[in-house]
Amino acid sequence: MSGPERPPRRLPRLQPSRTQAALLLAVALTATGGALSVPAVRAASAPPQVSAVQSGGAVVAGRVRLYLLLQGPPSARLRAVVPRLRGSTVTADLVPRAFSAEGDAVVRLDVAPRCPGAVDGLDDAALDVTAGPADRTVRVPFDTSGLLAGTVRARCAGLVETVPVRGPRVSAGTGGPAGALRTVVELGAPGPEVLVVTSVTPGPGL
C-alpha cells in the first residue's frame, strides 16, 4: 500500500575523537603546504679551540719554571688546567678563572724532571684544559724545545748533578748620588716574574 513519500532521516553527526581531529589537521596542513612546528633540538656545544705557546721561563731551585700563554675563547670560563708530561713531576699555578677579553691566559708550570723517563716525555707534552660554558675538556699539546728540553736532557745525561739556580738575583751596584741605595736585578730568563722587596738590610760601608 503506497502512501505519501517521507524524506530520509538525517543521521546524527558524530563528534570526532582527538585522534581523528589530529589526523584531519595533518591532512589539511599537507594539502595546503603547511607544516607542523616541531621544537628544535639544541645541538651539543662544540669543544673550545685552545692553543698554547711558551712565553718565558727560568730554572729556579732545581725546577724548570715555564710560562705558557693559552689562547682560547674570549672571556670563556677556565675551569682547570692539568699538565701531562711523562717522566716529570709537574704542577700548574697562576691559572686564571677565565680567558681575558682578548682570549689570553697565562699558566705557570713548575717541572721537576725524573730521569731517564723525562727525556721521552718531552715528545708528547700536553695540557688538559677544561673551559667554556659546558666545561668541555680538550688536550692541548705544547712545544718543549728550548729551556725545558735543554735542561731535562742535560740533567738526565749526567752533565750536571743539580740544575743551577738561574732565577732572579739582586746585588748591590755602584754609582748614583751620595747616600742612595742602588741595586741591580738580574733575571735568569724572560718571564712575568714579580719581585717584591719586603726589607733592606744595610751592609758594610753604608
XYZ file of N, CA, C and O in Angstrom:
824
model
N 0.865 -1.179 0.000
C 0.000 0.000 0.000
C 0.899 1.225 0.000
O 1.767 1.390 0.836
N 0.689 2.052 -0.994
C 1.580 3.207 -1.136
C 0.999 4.388 -0.408
O -0.192 4.598 -0.408
N 1.833 5.168 0.191
C 1.437 6.371 0.902
C 2.328 7.542 0.513
O 3.140 7.441 -0.410
N 2.138 8.640 1.178
C 2.998 9.804 0.854
C 4.465 9.496 1.152
O 4.811 8.837 2.133
N 5.339 9.958 0.263
C 6.773 9.690 0.398
C 7.361 10.535 1.514
O 7.111 11.740 1.600
N 8.082 9.887 2.413
C 8.702 10.600 3.533
C 10.160 10.948 3.216
O 10.860 10.159 2.591
N 10.614 12.119 3.647
C 12.021 12.466 3.433
C 12.936 11.587 4.279
O 12.543 11.129 5.353
N 14.137 11.308 3.770
C 15.046 10.433 4.541
C 15.469 11.110 5.836
O 15.644 12.322 5.908
N 15.580 10.305 6.842
C 16.021 10.824 8.139
C 17.536 11.148 8.114
O 18.313 10.447 7.503
N 17.924 12.274 8.809
C 19.344 12.627 8.929
C 20.008 11.810 10.040
O 19.457 11.694 11.120
N 21.165 11.277 9.673
C 21.919 10.537 10.692
C 22.554 11.511 11.678
O 22.980 12.615 11.299
N 22.607 11.185 12.920
C 23.229 12.094 13.897
C 24.720 12.296 13.599
O 25.428 11.347 13.266
N 25.193 13.583 13.704
C 26.590 13.911 13.414
C 27.476 13.507 14.592
O 27.266 13.939 15.722
N 28.442 12.652 14.272
C 29.321 12.157 15.328
C 30.462 13.151 15.574
O 31.029 13.705 14.636
N 30.790 13.393 16.830
C 31.911 14.257 17.179
C 33.226 13.491 17.002
O 33.375 12.389 17.538
N 34.135 14.024 16.212
C 35.401 13.299 16.010
C 36.214 13.231 17.303
O 36.191 14.142 18.115
N 36.907 12.148 17.449
C 37.782 11.985 18.625
C 39.037 12.828 18.447
O 39.279 13.426 17.397
N 39.857 12.903 19.500
C 41.092 13.688 19.435
C 42.050 13.118 18.396
O 42.726 13.856 17.678
N 42.082 11.802 18.305
C 42.968 11.186 17.296
C 42.513 11.522 15.893
O 43.307 11.870 15.025
N 41.184 11.432 15.667
C 40.658 11.763 14.349
C 40.891 13.233 14.022
O 41.218 13.591 12.891
N 40.723 14.114 15.027
C 40.941 15.538 14.788
C 42.392 15.808 14.418
O 42.688 16.625 13.541
N 43.334 15.122 15.061
C 44.745 15.309 14.744
C 45.048 14.842 13.339
O 45.797 15.485 12.597
N 44.432 13.707 12.946
C 44.642 13.204 11.581
C 44.076 14.157 10.550
O 44.691 14.423 9.512
N 42.884 14.699 10.822
C 42.277 15.636 9.879
C 43.121 16.903 9.758
O 43.294 17.463 8.671
N 43.693 17.382 10.880
C 44.527 18.569 10.836
C 45.797 18.315 10.035
O 46.236 19.163 9.253
N 46.381 17.126 10.194
C 47.589 16.807 9.441
C 47.307 16.748 7.956
O 48.084 17.220 7.134
N 46.143 16.146 7.583
C 45.774 16.064 6.163
C 45.563 17.457 5.595
O 45.989 17.782 4.487
N 44.902 18.330 6.382
C 44.643 19.688 5.905
C 45.938 20.465 5.720
O 46.120 21.186 4.734
N 46.872 20.323 6.644
C 48.137 21.024 6.514
C 48.941 20.517 5.347
O 49.611 21.287 4.642
N 48.881 19.213 5.095
C 49.602 18.663 3.949
C 49.029 19.167 2.641
O 49.749 19.490 1.696
N 47.691 19.263 2.576
C 47.055 19.730 1.350
C 47.355 21.190 1.078
O 47.457 21.617 -0.077
N 47.523 21.993 2.130
C 47.774 23.422 1.941
C 49.254 23.767 1.932
O 49.620 24.929 1.872
N 50.123 22.756 2.032
C 51.555 23.005 2.016
C 52.101 23.472 3.337
O 53.236 23.956 3.408
N 51.324 23.393 4.411
C 51.802 23.828 5.717
C 52.602 22.744 6.386
O 52.768 21.644 5.881
N 53.121 23.062 7.547
C 53.916 22.096 8.304
C 53.724 22.362 9.781
O 53.547 23.498 10.207
N 53.746 21.304 10.532
C 53.658 21.429 11.979
C 54.998 21.892 12.531
O 56.058 21.447 12.092
N 54.959 22.810 13.471
C 56.199 23.294 14.068
C 56.672 22.310 15.121
O 55.921 21.949 16.016
N 57.916 21.857 14.992
C 58.495 20.899 15.923
C 59.612 21.601 16.678
O 60.447 22.261 16.066
N 59.637 21.524 17.985
C 60.717 22.185 18.735
C 62.070 21.703 18.258
O 62.304 20.519 18.090
N 62.981 22.664 18.024
C 64.324 22.320 17.562
C 65.128 21.731 18.703
O 65.032 22.169 19.846
N 65.937 20.722 18.393
C 66.798 20.096 19.379
C 68.128 20.827 19.396
O 68.776 20.976 18.355
N 68.515 21.333 20.545
C 69.749 22.100 20.664
C 70.947 21.169 20.520
O 71.072 20.168 21.203
N 71.811 21.500 19.573
C 72.998 20.684 19.344
C 73.967 20.820 20.508
O 74.047 21.852 21.169
N 74.698 19.752 20.754
C 75.693 19.785 21.818
C 76.772 20.812 21.487
O 77.170 20.964 20.342
N 77.210 21.541 22.509
C 78.204 22.594 22.300
C 79.524 21.981 21.849
O 79.930 20.928 22.323
N 80.180 22.653 20.927
C 81.449 22.175 20.404
C 82.557 22.399 21.423
O 82.482 23.324 22.232
N 83.604 21.574 21.419
C 84.701 21.774 22.359
C 85.435 23.070 22.060
O 85.507 23.506 20.906
N 85.987 23.731 23.072
C 86.674 25.004 22.839
C 87.965 24.804 22.049
O 88.637 23.773 22.163
N 88.321 25.802 21.248
C 89.571 25.792 20.495
C 90.640 26.511 21.319
O 90.530 27.707 21.576
N 91.653 25.763 21.761
C 92.685 26.307 22.642
C 94.062 25.938 22.092
O 94.271 24.813 21.628
N 95.000 26.878 22.145
C 96.390 26.621 21.769
C 97.295 27.132 22.886
O 96.885 27.934 23.728
N 98.550 26.646 22.895
C 99.496 27.026 23.944
C 100.866 27.260 23.328
O 101.336 26.451 22.526
N 101.506 28.365 23.718
C 102.869 28.679 23.274
C 103.673 29.134 24.481
O 103.126 29.662 25.452
N 104.987 28.906 24.434
C 105.844 29.345 25.524
C 105.971 30.864 25.508
O 106.080 31.477 24.452
N 105.960 31.464 26.697
C 106.111 32.907 26.800
C 107.258 33.300 27.723
O 107.429 34.467 28.046
N 108.054 32.318 28.171
C 109.191 32.621 29.038
C 109.437 31.503 30.034
O 108.680 30.533 30.103
N 110.502 31.619 30.792
C 110.805 30.601 31.777
C 112.128 30.861 32.458
O 112.880 31.760 32.078
N 112.426 30.061 33.468
C 113.674 30.165 34.218
C 113.878 28.854 34.953
O 112.963 28.039 35.066
N 115.109 28.641 35.430
C 115.421 27.478 36.252
C 115.627 27.970 37.674
O 116.528 28.768 37.936
N 114.760 27.529 38.575
C 114.770 28.023 39.951
C 114.792 26.833 40.908
O 113.878 25.993 40.864
N 115.853 26.752 41.729
C 115.942 25.735 42.786
C 115.710 24.330 42.253
O 114.970 23.543 42.838
N 116.329 24.001 41.143
C 116.238 22.653 40.604
C 115.008 22.359 39.784
O 114.859 21.257 39.272
N 114.117 23.308 39.630
C 112.908 23.119 38.849
C 112.905 24.074 37.659
O 113.403 25.188 37.739
N 112.319 23.612 36.567
C 112.139 24.465 35.401
C 110.798 25.162 35.548
O 109.748 24.509 35.583
N 110.830 26.474 35.656
C 109.595 27.259 35.761
C 109.266 27.782 34.368
O 109.986 28.612 33.810
N 108.188 27.257 33.810
C 107.827 27.555 32.429
C 106.503 28.303 32.399
O 105.552 27.925 33.095
N 106.441 29.359 31.591
C 105.208 30.120 31.419
C 104.630 29.825 30.039
O 105.342 29.895 29.031
N 103.354 29.460 30.014
C 102.662 29.175 28.765
C 101.534 30.178 28.573
O 100.781 30.475 29.507
N 101.440 30.678 27.361
C 100.345 31.582 27.003
C 99.274 30.777 26.296
O 99.499 30.254 25.205
N 98.105 30.639 26.932
C 96.974 29.950 26.324
C 96.132 30.949 25.547
O 95.888 32.066 26.007
N 95.672 30.537 24.396
C 94.765 31.344 23.584
C 93.515 30.525 23.322
O 93.587 29.414 22.777
N 92.360 31.074 23.743
C 91.110 30.347 23.635
C 89.941 31.290 23.430
O 90.115 32.448 23.038
N 88.719 30.822 23.723
C 87.531 31.663 23.532
C 87.573 32.894 24.433
O 87.810 32.767 25.635
N 87.386 34.087 23.898
C 87.429 35.307 24.728
C 86.419 35.255 25.874
O 85.263 34.880 25.680
N 86.887 35.590 27.065
C 86.068 35.692 28.279
C 85.429 34.369 28.694
O 84.558 34.354 29.567
N 85.855 33.249 28.106
C 85.278 31.954 28.475
C 85.814 31.500 29.830
O 86.958 31.792 30.196
N 85.003 30.777 30.571
C 85.417 30.277 31.873
C 86.515 29.235 31.710
O 86.488 28.403 30.806
N 87.534 29.302 32.581
C 88.646 28.361 32.573
C 88.593 27.565 33.866
O 88.993 28.043 34.924
N 88.045 26.360 33.774
C 87.777 25.575 34.963
C 89.034 24.917 35.526
O 89.273 24.927 36.739
N 89.877 24.310 34.672
C 91.045 23.589 35.170
C 92.075 23.448 34.058
O 91.731 23.423 32.872
N 93.346 23.355 34.475
C 94.463 23.082 33.574
C 95.303 21.985 34.224
O 95.878 22.196 35.296
N 95.364 20.818 33.589
C 96.106 19.673 34.128
C 97.251 19.344 33.176
O 97.017 18.975 32.024
N 98.524 19.483 33.616
C 99.652 19.177 32.736
C 99.861 17.678 32.579
O 99.643 16.905 33.515
N 100.303 17.284 31.369
C 100.622 15.889 31.058
C 102.045 15.848 30.514
O 102.291 16.219 29.382
N 102.992 15.424 31.345
C 104.394 15.367 30.938
C 105.018 14.131 31.573
O 105.386 14.132 32.744
N 105.106 13.056 30.791
C 105.605 11.789 31.311
C 107.053 11.932 31.800
O 107.863 12.599 31.188
N 107.342 11.280 32.921
C 108.695 11.273 33.438
C 109.066 12.483 34.267
O 110.219 12.587 34.698
N 108.136 13.393 34.490
C 108.417 14.579 35.288
C 107.254 14.841 36.233
O 106.109 14.470 35.958
N 107.575 15.471 37.356
C 106.547 15.941 38.274
C 106.232 17.388 37.921
O 107.119 18.240 37.939
N 104.968 17.652 37.574
C 104.588 18.976 37.090
C 103.412 19.493 37.909
O 102.450 18.766 38.161
N 103.498 20.731 38.318
C 102.382 21.413 38.977
C 102.046 22.670 38.190
O 102.932 23.339 37.659
N 100.754 22.965 38.101
C 100.281 24.156 37.390
C 99.862 25.205 38.407
O 99.179 24.908 39.385
N 100.265 26.436 38.159
C 99.957 27.535 39.070
C 99.621 28.765 38.231
O 99.771 28.764 37.013
N 99.151 29.806 38.892
C 98.767 31.049 38.224
C 97.731 30.801 37.131
O 97.797 31.365 36.045
N 96.773 29.930 37.421
C 95.722 29.647 36.454
C 94.555 30.600 36.696
O 93.906 30.540 37.745
N 94.247 31.507 35.772
C 93.132 32.441 35.983
C 91.793 31.720 35.894
O 91.697 30.582 35.419
N 90.745 32.378 36.338
C 89.416 31.778 36.320
C 88.773 31.815 34.942
O 87.819 31.072 34.682
N 89.278 32.668 34.073
C 88.677 32.801 32.744
C 89.709 33.383 31.793
O 90.717 33.979 32.216
N 89.473 33.196 30.504
C 90.285 33.864 29.498
C 89.974 35.364 29.519
O 88.878 35.777 29.901
N 90.940 36.149 29.084
C 90.718 37.584 29.017
C 89.776 37.912 27.868
O 89.379 37.041 27.090
N 89.413 39.194 27.764
C 88.536 39.614 26.664
C 89.195 39.400 25.316
O 88.503 39.283 24.291
N 90.536 39.320 25.292
C 91.252 39.050 24.043
C 91.492 37.559 23.833
O 92.083 37.156 22.832
N 91.075 36.722 24.802
C 91.237 35.273 24.660
C 92.565 34.744 25.153
O 92.994 33.667 24.734
N 93.247 35.461 26.080
C 94.556 35.044 26.578
C 94.465 34.601 28.040
O 93.631 35.092 28.797
N 95.366 33.692 28.421
C 95.502 33.261 29.811
C 96.917 32.738 29.996
O 97.399 31.937 29.192
N 97.608 33.190 31.057
C 98.981 32.772 31.340
C 98.956 31.704 32.421
O 98.351 31.891 33.482
N 99.650 30.581 32.158
C 99.730 29.474 33.110
C 101.205 29.216 33.420
O 102.044 29.203 32.511
N 101.531 29.023 34.687
C 102.900 28.718 35.086
C 103.007 27.238 35.428
O 102.198 26.716 36.200
N 104.013 26.585 34.869
C 104.286 25.179 35.163
C 105.624 25.073 35.870
O 106.623 25.648 35.424
N 105.665 24.340 36.979
C 106.911 24.011 37.670
C 107.217 22.546 37.396
O 106.458 21.654 37.814
N 108.321 22.287 36.676
C 108.657 20.947 36.193
C 109.893 20.439 36.919
O 110.940 21.097 36.910
N 109.777 19.253 37.549
C 110.906 18.582 38.185
C 111.177 17.297 37.414
O 110.403 16.337 37.525
N 112.232 17.241 36.602
C 112.492 16.036 35.792
C 112.844 14.827 36.645
O 113.516 14.944 37.676
N 112.378 13.647 36.217
C 112.745 12.376 36.833
C 113.412 11.531 35.744
O 112.735 11.007 34.849
N 114.702 11.417 35.819
C 115.465 10.718 34.776
C 115.357 9.199 34.974
O 115.188 8.724 36.093
N 115.441 8.421 33.868
C 115.635 8.870 32.483
C 114.330 9.096 31.713
O 114.366 9.519 30.572
N 113.182 8.811 32.335
C 111.925 8.893 31.595
C 111.532 10.285 31.177
O 110.699 10.449 30.282
N 112.124 11.303 31.800
C 111.741 12.674 31.472
C 112.095 13.036 30.040
O 111.413 13.847 29.407
N 113.156 12.431 29.486
C 113.560 12.746 28.115
C 112.505 12.271 27.123
O 112.117 12.998 26.198
N 112.012 11.047 27.276
C 110.991 10.525 26.368
C 109.677 11.284 26.495
O 108.923 11.387 25.531
N 109.396 11.813 27.675
C 108.132 12.526 27.866
C 108.076 13.872 27.191
O 106.983 14.471 27.093
N 109.208 14.383 26.697
C 109.210 15.693 26.053
C 108.440 15.696 24.735
O 107.982 16.743 24.289
N 108.318 14.523 24.096
C 107.728 14.476 22.752
C 106.215 14.634 22.748
O 105.651 15.050 21.735
N 105.539 14.282 23.824
C 104.070 14.329 23.821
C 103.532 15.167 24.981
O 102.506 14.844 25.576
N 104.233 16.246 25.316
C 103.781 17.125 26.395
C 102.472 17.802 25.999
O 102.289 18.224 24.856
N 101.545 17.893 26.949
C 100.235 18.471 26.651
C 99.587 18.969 27.930
O 100.037 18.670 29.044
N 98.515 19.734 27.747
C 97.681 20.205 28.848
C 96.254 19.743 28.603
O 95.762 19.816 27.473
N 95.592 19.267 29.654
C 94.156 19.001 29.595
C 93.441 20.247 30.109
O 93.446 20.526 31.315
N 92.832 20.989 29.191
C 92.207 22.266 29.520
C 90.697 22.092 29.534
O 90.102 21.647 28.542
N 90.078 22.415 30.664
C 88.624 22.374 30.800
C 88.107 23.803 30.785
O 88.418 24.591 31.672
N 87.319 24.141 29.764
C 86.893 25.529 29.590
C 85.558 25.563 28.861
O 85.045 24.554 28.389
N 84.991 26.790 28.793
C 83.747 27.006 28.060
C 82.530 26.874 28.942
O 82.612 26.430 30.093
N 81.369 27.234 28.408
C 80.138 27.182 29.205
C 79.741 25.775 29.588
O 79.076 25.567 30.601
N 80.139 24.769 28.789
C 79.771 23.383 29.090
C 80.891 22.625 29.784
O 80.770 21.415 29.993
N 81.993 23.313 30.144
C 83.131 22.678 30.807
C 83.641 21.475 30.015
O 83.851 20.386 30.558
N 83.853 21.676 28.725
C 84.417 20.628 27.887
C 85.927 20.587 28.067
O 86.577 21.611 28.234
N 86.517 19.386 28.032
C 87.954 19.205 28.211
C 88.602 18.858 26.876
O 88.146 17.953 26.184
N 89.658 19.593 26.532
C 90.420 19.337 25.315
C 91.885 19.156 25.690
O 92.373 19.740 26.664
N 92.587 18.333 24.924
C 94.025 18.133 25.141
C 94.786 19.058 24.206
O 94.621 19.013 22.986
N 95.649 19.895 24.797
C 96.367 20.926 24.051
C 97.863 20.618 24.110
O 98.480 20.730 25.177
N 98.492 20.228 23.004
C 99.943 19.995 23.026
C 100.711 21.302 23.091
O 100.222 22.354 22.676
N 101.925 21.254 23.638
C 102.775 22.436 23.650
C 104.220 22.033 23.379
O 104.649 20.911 23.669
N 104.967 22.974 22.804
C 106.343 22.731 22.399
C 107.266 22.805 23.610
O 107.197 23.757 24.392
N 108.140 21.802 23.761
C 109.047 21.762 24.910
C 110.472 22.139 24.532
O 111.373 22.049 25.376
N 110.707 22.538 23.280
C 112.064 22.886 22.865
C 112.528 24.145 23.593
O 111.721 24.928 24.102
N 113.844 24.326 23.627
C 114.387 25.495 24.307
C 114.818 25.180 25.720
O 115.494 24.167 25.972
N 114.411 26.020 26.653
C 114.868 25.905 28.039
C 114.492 24.568 28.661
O 115.335 23.906 29.282
N 113.236 24.127 28.507
C 112.786 22.896 29.153
C 113.532 21.684 28.615
O 114.082 20.884 29.376
N 113.583 21.531 27.297
C 114.247 20.369 26.709
C 115.740 20.380 27.014
O 116.330 19.338 27.347
N 116.375 21.550 26.903
C 117.800 21.621 27.164
C 118.149 21.262 28.597
O 119.124 20.544 28.859
N 117.346 21.727 29.550
C 117.607 21.447 30.957
C 117.392 19.974 31.276
O 118.196 19.342 31.977
N 116.302 19.398 30.754
C 115.998 17.991 31.031
C 117.063 17.082 30.430
O 117.556 16.149 31.090
N 117.463 17.345 29.188
C 118.464 16.492 28.538
C 119.820 16.598 29.240
O 120.522 15.589 29.427
N 120.210 17.807 29.652
C 121.489 17.968 30.326
C 121.492 17.272 31.681
O 122.467 16.615 32.055
N 120.392 17.377 32.395
C 120.339 16.759 33.712
C 120.306 15.240 33.608
O 121.004 14.541 34.355
N 119.526 14.710 32.676
C 119.404 13.258 32.553
C 120.635 12.631 31.896
O 120.853 11.421 32.006
N 121.452 13.427 31.208
C 122.688 12.917 30.621
C 123.826 12.922 31.628
O 124.939 12.481 31.320
N 123.569 13.438 32.827
C 124.597 13.473 33.861
C 125.602 14.579 33.678
O 126.664 14.557 34.303
N 125.296 15.567 32.839
C 126.231 16.668 32.633
C 126.297 17.572 33.849
O 127.324 18.184 34.108
N 125.203 17.651 34.580
C 125.182 18.446 35.806
C 124.502 17.614 36.885
O 123.517 16.916 36.625
N 125.043 17.634 38.095
C 124.445 16.888 39.181
C 123.156 17.540 39.647
O 122.174 16.868 39.947
N 123.161 18.835 39.725
C 121.959 19.575 40.097
C 121.780 20.719 39.125
O 122.757 21.272 38.600
N 120.559 21.083 38.892
C 120.277 22.185 37.977
C 120.678 23.492 38.632
O 120.267 23.773 39.763
N 121.519 24.315 38.005
C 121.935 25.572 38.629
C 120.768 26.538 38.767
O 119.840 26.542 37.958
N 120.825 27.325 39.813
C 119.791 28.324 40.035
C 120.013 29.481 39.073
O 121.077 30.079 39.042
N 118.998 29.750 38.241
C 119.100 30.834 37.275
C 117.935 31.795 37.407
O 117.514 32.422 36.460
N 117.425 31.887 38.621
C 116.297 32.776 38.833
C 116.761 34.206 39.082
O 117.924 34.548 38.858
N 115.886 35.065 39.548
C 116.250 36.468 39.790
C 117.325 36.592 40.868
O 117.313 35.891 41.873
N 118.296 37.466 40.616
C 119.334 37.763 41.598
C 119.352 39.274 41.855
O 119.149 40.058 40.940
N 119.584 39.639 43.089
C 119.683 41.050 43.459
C 121.058 41.288 44.054
O 121.488 40.557 44.956
N 121.767 42.278 43.537
C 123.097 42.593 44.044
C 123.241 44.099 44.175
O 122.483 44.867 43.581
N 124.220 44.518 44.973
C 124.466 45.946 45.176
C 125.213 46.504 43.981
O 126.092 45.857 43.412
N 124.850 47.712 43.563
C 125.506 48.358 42.443
C 126.340 49.531 42.903
O 126.413 49.858 44.092
N 127.019 50.150 41.965
C 127.854 51.311 42.259
C 127.331 52.508 41.489
O 126.580 52.373 40.520
N 127.740 53.686 41.918
C 127.338 54.908 41.240
C 126.101 55.499 41.864
O 125.549 55.001 42.849
N 125.624 56.592 41.287
C 124.452 57.265 41.809
C 124.824 58.329 42.809
O 125.988 58.467 43.214
N 123.860 59.105 43.251
C 124.144 60.190 44.214
C 124.565 59.648 45.559
O 124.288 58.491 45.904
N 125.242 60.473 46.306
C 125.730 60.060 47.631
C 124.551 59.744 48.545
O 123.550 60.454 48.572
N 124.683 58.645 49.291
C 123.659 58.255 50.240
C 122.530 57.435 49.639
O 121.626 57.011 50.352
N 122.561 57.199 48.320
C 121.484 56.433 47.671
C 121.830 54.954 47.682
O 122.992 54.567 47.589
N 120.812 54.108 47.824
C 120.979 52.657 47.789
C 120.661 52.184 46.374
O 119.536 52.319 45.907
N 121.668 51.637 45.694
C 121.490 51.227 44.303
C 121.546 49.702 44.233
O 122.449 49.083 44.790
N 120.579 49.105 43.565
C 120.541 47.650 43.421
C 120.470 47.282 41.948
O 119.999 48.049 41.114
N 120.919 46.078 41.641
C 120.871 45.542 40.281
C 120.129 44.217 40.337
O 120.461 43.334 41.137
N 119.111 44.053 39.490
C 118.320 42.831 39.426
C 118.651 42.113 38.135
O 118.527 42.677 37.043
N 119.102 40.859 38.230
C 119.419 40.054 37.060
C 118.405 38.921 36.964
O 118.233 38.149 37.904
N 117.737 38.786 35.808
C 116.760 37.728 35.588
C 117.414 36.604 34.806
O 118.135 36.833 33.840
N 117.139 35.363 35.221
C 117.711 34.228 34.517
C 117.137 34.037 33.133
O 117.808 33.578 32.221
N 115.874 34.362 32.922
C 115.226 34.228 31.621
C 114.017 35.134 31.619
O 113.480 35.471 32.677
N 113.587 35.578 30.446
C 112.415 36.453 30.403
C 111.164 35.747 30.884
O 110.983 34.561 30.633
N 110.314 36.470 31.544
C 109.077 35.883 32.037
C 108.380 36.856 32.951
O 108.989 37.815 33.439
N 107.113 36.633 33.238
C 106.356 37.575 34.078
C 106.632 37.389 35.564
O 105.744 37.126 36.361
N 107.923 37.475 35.944
C 108.275 37.364 37.355
C 107.929 38.665 38.080
O 108.120 39.752 37.548
N 107.420 38.548 39.297
C 107.103 39.713 40.118
C 108.034 39.709 41.318
O 108.069 38.747 42.091
N 108.823 40.776 41.470
C 109.749 40.904 42.592
C 109.200 41.914 43.583
O 108.834 43.026 43.200
N 109.125 41.522 44.838
C 108.617 42.394 45.892
C 109.687 42.501 46.966
O 110.106 41.484 47.540
N 110.163 43.721 47.248
C 111.161 43.952 48.296
C 110.428 44.194 49.600
O 109.647 45.158 49.726
N 110.632 43.320 50.552
C 109.950 43.441 51.851
C 110.822 44.128 52.886
O 110.318 44.732 53.833
N 112.145 44.003 52.756
C 113.025 44.660 53.733
C 114.398 44.818 53.118
O 114.750 44.130 52.175
N 115.175 45.746 53.670
C 116.556 46.002 53.232
C 117.450 45.989 54.455
O 117.184 46.657 55.449
N 118.509 45.180 54.380
C 119.476 45.102 55.484
C 120.739 45.835 55.074
O 121.408 45.424 54.114
N 121.120 46.924 55.742
C 122.331 47.661 55.374
C 123.574 46.798 55.587
O 123.657 46.035 56.547
N 124.515 46.923 54.665
C 125.769 46.204 54.768
C 126.904 47.139 55.118
O 126.711 48.330 55.388
N 128.142 46.612 55.127
C 129.298 47.453 55.448
C 129.451 48.590 54.441
O 129.213 48.425 53.246
N 129.827 49.744 54.937
C 130.076 50.882 54.067
C 128.888 51.790 53.873
O 129.013 52.852 53.256
N 127.733 51.415 54.407
C 126.552 52.281 54.255
C 126.439 53.232 55.429
O 126.757 52.850 56.558
